[in-house]
CSV table of C-alpha atoms in Angstrom, one decimal:
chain,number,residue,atom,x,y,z
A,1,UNK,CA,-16.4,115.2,187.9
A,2,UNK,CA,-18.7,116.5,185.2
A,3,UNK,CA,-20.2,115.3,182.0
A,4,UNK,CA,-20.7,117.0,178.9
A,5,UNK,CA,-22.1,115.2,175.7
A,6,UNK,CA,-21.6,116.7,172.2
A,7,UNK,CA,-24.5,118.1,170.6
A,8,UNK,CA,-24.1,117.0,167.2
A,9,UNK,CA,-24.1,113.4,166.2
A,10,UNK,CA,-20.9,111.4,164.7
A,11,UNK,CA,-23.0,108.9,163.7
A,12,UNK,CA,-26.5,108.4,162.7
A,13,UNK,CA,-28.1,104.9,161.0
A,14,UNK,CA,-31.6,105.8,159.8
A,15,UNK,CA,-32.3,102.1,158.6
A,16,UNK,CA,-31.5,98.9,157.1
A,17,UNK,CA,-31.1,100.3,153.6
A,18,UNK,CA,-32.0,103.5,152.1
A,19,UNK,CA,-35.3,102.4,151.1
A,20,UNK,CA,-38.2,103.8,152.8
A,21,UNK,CA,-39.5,100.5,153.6
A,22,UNK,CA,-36.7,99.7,155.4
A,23,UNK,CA,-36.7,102.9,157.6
A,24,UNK,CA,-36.8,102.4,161.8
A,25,UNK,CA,-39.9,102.5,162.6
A,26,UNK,CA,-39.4,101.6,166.6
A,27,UNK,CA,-35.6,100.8,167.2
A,28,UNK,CA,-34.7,99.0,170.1
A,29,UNK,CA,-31.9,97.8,172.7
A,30,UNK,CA,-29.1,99.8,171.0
A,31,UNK,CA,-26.2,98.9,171.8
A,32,UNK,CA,-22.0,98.6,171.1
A,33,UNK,CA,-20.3,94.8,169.9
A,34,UNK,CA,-16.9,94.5,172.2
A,35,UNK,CA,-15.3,95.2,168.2
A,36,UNK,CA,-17.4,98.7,168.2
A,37,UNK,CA,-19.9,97.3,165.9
A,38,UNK,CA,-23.8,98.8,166.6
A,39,UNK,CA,-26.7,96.4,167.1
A,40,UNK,CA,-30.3,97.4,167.1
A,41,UNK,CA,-33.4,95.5,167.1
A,42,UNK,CA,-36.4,97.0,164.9
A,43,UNK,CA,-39.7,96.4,166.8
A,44,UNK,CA,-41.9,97.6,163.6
A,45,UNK,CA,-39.9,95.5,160.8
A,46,UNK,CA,-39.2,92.7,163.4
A,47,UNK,CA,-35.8,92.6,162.2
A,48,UNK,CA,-32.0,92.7,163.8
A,49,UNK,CA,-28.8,94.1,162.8
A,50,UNK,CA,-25.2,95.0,163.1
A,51,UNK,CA,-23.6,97.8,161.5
A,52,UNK,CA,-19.7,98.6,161.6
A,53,UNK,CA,-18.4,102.0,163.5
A,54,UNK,CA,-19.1,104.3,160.3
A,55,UNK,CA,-22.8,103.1,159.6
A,56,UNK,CA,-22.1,100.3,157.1
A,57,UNK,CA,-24.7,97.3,157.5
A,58,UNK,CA,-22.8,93.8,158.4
A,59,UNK,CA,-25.5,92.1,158.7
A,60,UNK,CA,-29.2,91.7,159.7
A,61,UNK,CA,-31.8,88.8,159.7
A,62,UNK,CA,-35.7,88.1,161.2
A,63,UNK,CA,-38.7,88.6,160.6
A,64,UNK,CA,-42.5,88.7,161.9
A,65,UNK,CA,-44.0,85.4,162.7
A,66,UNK,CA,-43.7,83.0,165.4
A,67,UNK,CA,-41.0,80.1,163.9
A,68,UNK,CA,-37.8,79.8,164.8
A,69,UNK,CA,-36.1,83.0,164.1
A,70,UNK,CA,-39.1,85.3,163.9
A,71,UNK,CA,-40.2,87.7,166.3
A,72,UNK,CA,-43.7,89.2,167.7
A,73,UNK,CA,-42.7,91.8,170.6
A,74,UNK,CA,-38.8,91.5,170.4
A,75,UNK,CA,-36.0,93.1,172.9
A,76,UNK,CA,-32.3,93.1,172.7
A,77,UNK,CA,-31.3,92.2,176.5
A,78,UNK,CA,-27.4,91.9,176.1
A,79,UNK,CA,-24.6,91.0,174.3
A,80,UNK,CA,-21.3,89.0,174.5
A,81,UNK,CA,-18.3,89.9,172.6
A,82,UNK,CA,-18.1,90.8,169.5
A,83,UNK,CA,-20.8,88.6,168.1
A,84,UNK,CA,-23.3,87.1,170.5
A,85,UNK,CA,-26.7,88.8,170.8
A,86,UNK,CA,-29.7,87.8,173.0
A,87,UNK,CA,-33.0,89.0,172.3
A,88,UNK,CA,-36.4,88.2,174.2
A,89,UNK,CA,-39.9,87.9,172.7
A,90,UNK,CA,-42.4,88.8,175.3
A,91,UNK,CA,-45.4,88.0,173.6
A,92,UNK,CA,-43.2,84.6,172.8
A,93,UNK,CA,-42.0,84.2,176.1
A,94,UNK,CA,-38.8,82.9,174.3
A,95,UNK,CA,-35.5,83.5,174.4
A,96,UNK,CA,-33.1,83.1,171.2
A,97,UNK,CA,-29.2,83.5,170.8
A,98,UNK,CA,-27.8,85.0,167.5
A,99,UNK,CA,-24.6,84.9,166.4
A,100,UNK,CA,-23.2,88.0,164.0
A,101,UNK,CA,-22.6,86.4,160.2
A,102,UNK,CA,-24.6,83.0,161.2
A,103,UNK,CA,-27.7,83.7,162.5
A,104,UNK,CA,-30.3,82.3,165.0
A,105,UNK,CA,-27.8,79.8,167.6
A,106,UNK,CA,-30.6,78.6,170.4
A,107,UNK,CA,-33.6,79.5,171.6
A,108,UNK,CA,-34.9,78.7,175.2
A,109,UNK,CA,-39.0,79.0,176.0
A,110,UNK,CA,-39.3,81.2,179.4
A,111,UNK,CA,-38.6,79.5,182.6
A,112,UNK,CA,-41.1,77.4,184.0
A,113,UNK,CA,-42.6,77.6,187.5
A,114,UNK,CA,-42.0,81.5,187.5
A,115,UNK,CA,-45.6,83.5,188.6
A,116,UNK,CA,-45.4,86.9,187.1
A,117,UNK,CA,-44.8,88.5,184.1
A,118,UNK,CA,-40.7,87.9,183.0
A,119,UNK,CA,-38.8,90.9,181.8
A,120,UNK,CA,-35.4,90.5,181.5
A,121,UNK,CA,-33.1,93.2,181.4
A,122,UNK,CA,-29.2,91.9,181.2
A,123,UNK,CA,-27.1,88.9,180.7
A,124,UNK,CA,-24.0,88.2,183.0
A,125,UNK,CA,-21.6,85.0,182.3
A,126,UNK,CA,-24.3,82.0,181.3
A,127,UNK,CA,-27.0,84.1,183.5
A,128,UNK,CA,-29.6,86.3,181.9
A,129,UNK,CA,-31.2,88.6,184.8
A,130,UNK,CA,-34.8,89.4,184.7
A,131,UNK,CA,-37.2,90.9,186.7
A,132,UNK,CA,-40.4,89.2,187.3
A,133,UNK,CA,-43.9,91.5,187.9
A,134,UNK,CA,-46.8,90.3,189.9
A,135,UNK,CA,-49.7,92.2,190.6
A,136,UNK,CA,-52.8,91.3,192.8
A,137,UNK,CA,-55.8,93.0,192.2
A,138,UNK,CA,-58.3,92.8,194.5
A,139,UNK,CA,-62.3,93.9,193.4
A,140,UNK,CA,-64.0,97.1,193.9
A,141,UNK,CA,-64.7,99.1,196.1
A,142,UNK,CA,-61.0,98.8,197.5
A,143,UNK,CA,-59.6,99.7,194.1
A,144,UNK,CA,-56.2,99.3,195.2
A,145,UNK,CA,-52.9,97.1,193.5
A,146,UNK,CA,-50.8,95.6,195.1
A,147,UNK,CA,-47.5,94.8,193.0
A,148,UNK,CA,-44.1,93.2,194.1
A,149,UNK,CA,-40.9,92.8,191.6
A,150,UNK,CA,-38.7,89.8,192.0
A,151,UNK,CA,-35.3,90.1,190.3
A,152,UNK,CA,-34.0,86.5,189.5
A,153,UNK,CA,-31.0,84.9,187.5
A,154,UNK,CA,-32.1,82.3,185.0
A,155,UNK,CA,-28.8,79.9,184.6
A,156,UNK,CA,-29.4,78.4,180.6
A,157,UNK,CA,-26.7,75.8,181.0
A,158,UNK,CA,-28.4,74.4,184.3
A,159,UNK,CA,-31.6,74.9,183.4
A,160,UNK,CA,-32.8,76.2,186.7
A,161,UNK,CA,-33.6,79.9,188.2
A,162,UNK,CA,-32.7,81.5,190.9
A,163,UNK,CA,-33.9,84.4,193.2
A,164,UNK,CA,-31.7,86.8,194.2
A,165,UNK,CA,-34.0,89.8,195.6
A,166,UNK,CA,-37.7,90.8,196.1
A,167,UNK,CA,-38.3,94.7,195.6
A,168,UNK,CA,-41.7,95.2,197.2
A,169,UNK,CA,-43.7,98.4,195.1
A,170,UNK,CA,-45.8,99.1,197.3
A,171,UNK,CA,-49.8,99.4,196.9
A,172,UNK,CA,-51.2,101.4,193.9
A,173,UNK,CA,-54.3,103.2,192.9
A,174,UNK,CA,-56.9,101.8,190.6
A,175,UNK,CA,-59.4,104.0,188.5
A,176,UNK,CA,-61.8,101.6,186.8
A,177,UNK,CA,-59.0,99.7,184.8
A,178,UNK,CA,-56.2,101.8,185.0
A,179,UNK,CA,-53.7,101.3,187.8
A,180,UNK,CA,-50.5,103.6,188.2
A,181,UNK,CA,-47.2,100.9,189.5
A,182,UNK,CA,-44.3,101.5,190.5
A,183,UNK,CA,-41.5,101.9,188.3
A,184,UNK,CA,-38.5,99.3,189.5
A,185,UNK,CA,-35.4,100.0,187.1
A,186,UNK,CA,-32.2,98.2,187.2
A,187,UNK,CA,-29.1,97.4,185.1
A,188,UNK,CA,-26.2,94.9,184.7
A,189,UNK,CA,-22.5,95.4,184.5
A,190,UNK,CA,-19.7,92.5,184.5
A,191,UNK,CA,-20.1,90.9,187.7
A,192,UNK,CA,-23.7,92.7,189.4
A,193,UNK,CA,-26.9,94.3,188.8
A,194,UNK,CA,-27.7,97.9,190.4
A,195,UNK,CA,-31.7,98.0,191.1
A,196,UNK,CA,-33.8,100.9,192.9
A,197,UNK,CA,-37.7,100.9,193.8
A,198,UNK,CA,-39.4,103.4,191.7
A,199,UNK,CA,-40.6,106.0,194.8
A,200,UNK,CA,-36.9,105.4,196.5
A,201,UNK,CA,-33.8,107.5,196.4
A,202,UNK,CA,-31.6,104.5,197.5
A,203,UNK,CA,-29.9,102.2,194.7
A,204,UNK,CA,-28.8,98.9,195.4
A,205,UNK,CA,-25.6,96.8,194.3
A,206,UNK,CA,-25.8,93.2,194.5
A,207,UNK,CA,-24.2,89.4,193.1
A,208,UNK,CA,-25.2,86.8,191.3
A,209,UNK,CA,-25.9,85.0,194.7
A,210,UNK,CA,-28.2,87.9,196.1
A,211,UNK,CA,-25.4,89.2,198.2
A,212,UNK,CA,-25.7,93.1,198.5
A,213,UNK,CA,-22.2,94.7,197.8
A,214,UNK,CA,-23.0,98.5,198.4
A,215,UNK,CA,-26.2,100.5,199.1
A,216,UNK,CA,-26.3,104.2,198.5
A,217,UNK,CA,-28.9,107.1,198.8
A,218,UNK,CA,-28.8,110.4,196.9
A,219,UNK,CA,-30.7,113.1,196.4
A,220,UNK,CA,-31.6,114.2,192.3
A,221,UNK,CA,-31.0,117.9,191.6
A,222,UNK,CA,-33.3,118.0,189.2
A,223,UNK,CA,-36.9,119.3,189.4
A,224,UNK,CA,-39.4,116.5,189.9
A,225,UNK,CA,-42.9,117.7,190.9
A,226,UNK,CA,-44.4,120.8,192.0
A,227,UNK,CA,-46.4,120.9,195.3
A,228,UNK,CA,-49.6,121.4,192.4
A,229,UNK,CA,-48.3,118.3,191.2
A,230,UNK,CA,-47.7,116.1,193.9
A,231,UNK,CA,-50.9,117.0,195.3
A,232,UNK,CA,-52.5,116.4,192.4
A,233,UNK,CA,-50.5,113.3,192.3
A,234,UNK,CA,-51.1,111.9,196.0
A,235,UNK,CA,-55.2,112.1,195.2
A,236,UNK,CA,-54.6,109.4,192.7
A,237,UNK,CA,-52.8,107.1,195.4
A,238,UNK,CA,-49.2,107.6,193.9
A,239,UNK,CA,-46.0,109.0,195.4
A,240,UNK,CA,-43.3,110.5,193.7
A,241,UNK,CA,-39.6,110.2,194.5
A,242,UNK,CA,-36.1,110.2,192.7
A,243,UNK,CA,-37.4,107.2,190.9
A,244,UNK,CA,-40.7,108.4,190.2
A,245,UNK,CA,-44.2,107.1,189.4
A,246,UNK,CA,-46.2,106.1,186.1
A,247,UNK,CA,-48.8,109.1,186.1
A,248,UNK,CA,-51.1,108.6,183.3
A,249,UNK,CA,-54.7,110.9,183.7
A,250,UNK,CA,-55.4,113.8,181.8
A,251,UNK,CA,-55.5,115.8,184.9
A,252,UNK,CA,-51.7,115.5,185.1
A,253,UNK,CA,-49.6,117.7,183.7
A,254,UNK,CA,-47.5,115.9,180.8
A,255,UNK,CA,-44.2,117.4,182.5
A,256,UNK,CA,-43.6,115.0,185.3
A,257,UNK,CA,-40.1,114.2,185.0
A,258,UNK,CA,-39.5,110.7,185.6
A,259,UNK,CA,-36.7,108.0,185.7
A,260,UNK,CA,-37.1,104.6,184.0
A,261,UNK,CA,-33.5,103.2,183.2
A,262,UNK,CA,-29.9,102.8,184.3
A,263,UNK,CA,-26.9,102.8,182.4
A,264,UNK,CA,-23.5,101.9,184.1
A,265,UNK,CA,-20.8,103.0,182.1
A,266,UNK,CA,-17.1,101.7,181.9
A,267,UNK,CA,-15.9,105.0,184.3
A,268,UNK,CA,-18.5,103.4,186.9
A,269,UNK,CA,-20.9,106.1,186.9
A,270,UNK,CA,-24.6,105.5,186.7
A,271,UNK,CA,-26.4,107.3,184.3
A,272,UNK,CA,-30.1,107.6,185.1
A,273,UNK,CA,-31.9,109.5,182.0
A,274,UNK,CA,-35.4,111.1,182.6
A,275,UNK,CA,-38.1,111.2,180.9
A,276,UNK,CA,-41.7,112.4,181.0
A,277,UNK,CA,-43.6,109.0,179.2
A,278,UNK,CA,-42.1,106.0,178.3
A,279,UNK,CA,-42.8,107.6,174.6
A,280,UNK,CA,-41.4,110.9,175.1
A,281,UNK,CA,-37.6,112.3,175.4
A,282,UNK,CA,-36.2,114.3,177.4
A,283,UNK,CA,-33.0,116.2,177.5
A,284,UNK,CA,-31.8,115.7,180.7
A,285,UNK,CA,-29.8,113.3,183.3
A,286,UNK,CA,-27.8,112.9,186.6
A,287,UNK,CA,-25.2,110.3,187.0
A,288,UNK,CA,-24.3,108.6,190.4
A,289,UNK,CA,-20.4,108.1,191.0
A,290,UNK,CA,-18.5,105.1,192.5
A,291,UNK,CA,-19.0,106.4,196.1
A,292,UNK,CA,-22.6,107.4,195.6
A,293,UNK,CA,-22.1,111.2,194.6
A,294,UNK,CA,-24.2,112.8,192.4
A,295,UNK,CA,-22.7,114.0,189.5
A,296,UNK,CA,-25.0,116.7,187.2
A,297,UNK,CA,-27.4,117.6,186.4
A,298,UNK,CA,-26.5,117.5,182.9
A,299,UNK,CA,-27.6,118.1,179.0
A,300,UNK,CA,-28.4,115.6,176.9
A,301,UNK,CA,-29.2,116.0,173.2
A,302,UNK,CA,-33.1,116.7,172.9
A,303,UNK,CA,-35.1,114.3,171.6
A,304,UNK,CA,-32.7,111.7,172.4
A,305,UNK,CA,-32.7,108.7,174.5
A,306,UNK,CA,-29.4,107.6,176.0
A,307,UNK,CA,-29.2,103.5,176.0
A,308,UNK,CA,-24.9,102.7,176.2
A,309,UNK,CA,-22.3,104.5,177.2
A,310,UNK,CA,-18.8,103.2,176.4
A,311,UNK,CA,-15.6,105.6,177.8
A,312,UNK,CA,-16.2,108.8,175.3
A,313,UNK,CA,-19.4,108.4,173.7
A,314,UNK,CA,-23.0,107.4,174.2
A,315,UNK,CA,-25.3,105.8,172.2
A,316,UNK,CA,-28.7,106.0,171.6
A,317,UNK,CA,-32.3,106.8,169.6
A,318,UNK,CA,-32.8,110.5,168.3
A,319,UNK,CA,-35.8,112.0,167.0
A,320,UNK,CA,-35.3,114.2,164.3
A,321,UNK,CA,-37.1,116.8,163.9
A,322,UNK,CA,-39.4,115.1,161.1
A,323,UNK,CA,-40.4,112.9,163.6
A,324,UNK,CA,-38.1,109.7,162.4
A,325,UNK,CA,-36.5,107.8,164.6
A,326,UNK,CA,-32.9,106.7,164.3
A,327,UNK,CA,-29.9,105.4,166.2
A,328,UNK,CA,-27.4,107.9,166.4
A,329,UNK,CA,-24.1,108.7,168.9
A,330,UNK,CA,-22.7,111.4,170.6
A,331,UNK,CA,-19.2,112.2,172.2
A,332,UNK,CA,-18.9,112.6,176.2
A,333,UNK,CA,-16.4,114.4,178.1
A,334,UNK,CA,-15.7,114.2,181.8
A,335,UNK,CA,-14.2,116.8,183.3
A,336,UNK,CA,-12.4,116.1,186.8
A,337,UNK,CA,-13.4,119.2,189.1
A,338,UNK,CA,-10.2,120.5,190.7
A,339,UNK,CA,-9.5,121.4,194.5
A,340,UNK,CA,-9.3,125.1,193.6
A,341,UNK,CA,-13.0,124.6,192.3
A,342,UNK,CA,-12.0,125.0,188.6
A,343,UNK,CA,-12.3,122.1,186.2
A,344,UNK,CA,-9.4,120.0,184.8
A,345,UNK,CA,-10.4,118.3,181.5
A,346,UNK,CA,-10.2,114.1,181.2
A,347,UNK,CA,-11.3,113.4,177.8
């Protein structure tokens, strides 16, 4: 199978109103409602939204601060339905649940008892999934990190959290402040979470009890580092891989392609979009089928970041050529590659 996304967009929202003031300035956690309804989170306006299939705002509410129902360094981390949204504040540490058309439902302060910084990333059933960072840095001259990341499901109706895997990161390079980590990335869908180590080529399905379901190792067509680069890369104590590394020193070329999220979309395929900073947007990605097949590379829009795929579109933030940022969609076909070689279309 291949993929093929459109190049224009059939949708684009550039804000909460026509106003200026109320322009994206840093959307976040895009996403589709079950009803086809688009959510996004604002970082800059600390505000949240839903807007129907053709761009019409439903409704919206928050606001800066640190009450109920205000935000400081907010995240959309899943959705249930057509009108349940979860959204973490990390400089909170809270959780809150909104409901679409009534507003802020719950709110939950991060589990206690947990050492290491709490991201999470997904919600499954009554289960949000987070991954948990701890570093240990030890004092010059050894100048070395050592980082692990523990992904754990946090159970809100029993109040309790459990473990379910440790992904160890390996040790990482210090210069003065800066260290460069690892990059873990994983993703949700229904019923599991798929997690990889960030210098690995191996992906890993498992259960809400830990239990691994599938492992699988592929190798990414695309071009990761030169041998410059990776020498330049291993003098700074980093490694890179399918995954890839942080690399941040102005010795490094800014064209390191590297791989920070998955997407699982409703055809099973894993979408991993690259990147070259966690700022910057790239045009390309590789998808990883149900038996662990590589499928692409292939051509994303440029300047846009890819954040939910549904069966023929995807869904995401563009940069415009003016340098705003909206949320905007594009159509995907999959084409199923035939014995003879040729290419029978699906969508």
């Amino acid at each position: 199978m291949s993929i093929l996304v459109g190049s224009e967009p059939t949708l684009v929202i550039s804000g909460f109103s026509p106003a200026a003031e109320d322009a994206f300035g840093d959307p976040r956690g895009v996403r589709w409602l079950a009803d086809g309804s688009v959510v996004c989170l604002d970082g800059s306006l600390k505000k949240i939204g839903v807007w129907d299939s053709t761009g019409v705002l439903r409704w919206a509410a928050g606001r800066k601060g640190s009450g109920p129902g205000e935000f400081q360094e907010p995240q959309i981390i899943g959705t249930v339905g057509a009108d349940s949204i979860f959204v973490y504040d990390a400089s909170l540490r809270r959780l809150s649940l909104w409901l679409v058309g009534r507003g802020l439902v719950s709110e939950w302060p991060a589990p206690q008892g947990v050492a290491g910084n709490v991201q999470p990333f997904g919600v499954i059933g009554g289960s949000v999934i987070a991954r948990v960072l701890r570093f240990t840095m030890p004092a010059p001259p050894d100048r070395l990190v050592s980082s692990v990341a523990t992904i754990i499901a946090w159970k809100l109706d029993q109040r309790r959290v459990d473990t379910l895997t440790t992904i160890p990161n390996g040790v990482n390079n210090v210069d003065g402040y800066r260290y460069y980590a690892w990059r873990s990335v994983a993703a949700v869908t229904d019923t599991s979470i798929i997690f990889g180590r960030g210098d690995s080529t191996t992906l890993h399905e498992i259960d809400l009890r830990g239990r691994e379901l599938r492992s699988f190792g592929w190798e990414a067509p695309l071009r990761l580092v030169t041998d410059e680069e990776r020498e330049s890369i291993r003098r700074f104590g980093a490694t890179s891989g399918a995954l890839a590394t942080q690399i941040d020193d102005d010795d490094m070329a800014d064209t390191v392609p590297q791989f920070g999220r998955l997407i699982r979309d409703p055809e099973g395929v894993v979408w991993i979009p690259a990147y070259e900073e966690v700022s910057k947007f790239t045009d390309t990605a590789v998808g990883i089928n149900a038996s662990g097949g590589t499928i692409g590379p292939f051509t994303l829009p440029q300047r846009f970041r890819a954040t939910f795929v549904r069966d023929s579109a995807v869904l995401g933030v563009l940069e415009t050529e003016e340098g705003a940022r909206v949320v905007a969609s594009f159509t995907v076909q999959r084409r199923a590659v035939s014995a003879a070689g040729g290419q029978a279309s699906k969508h």
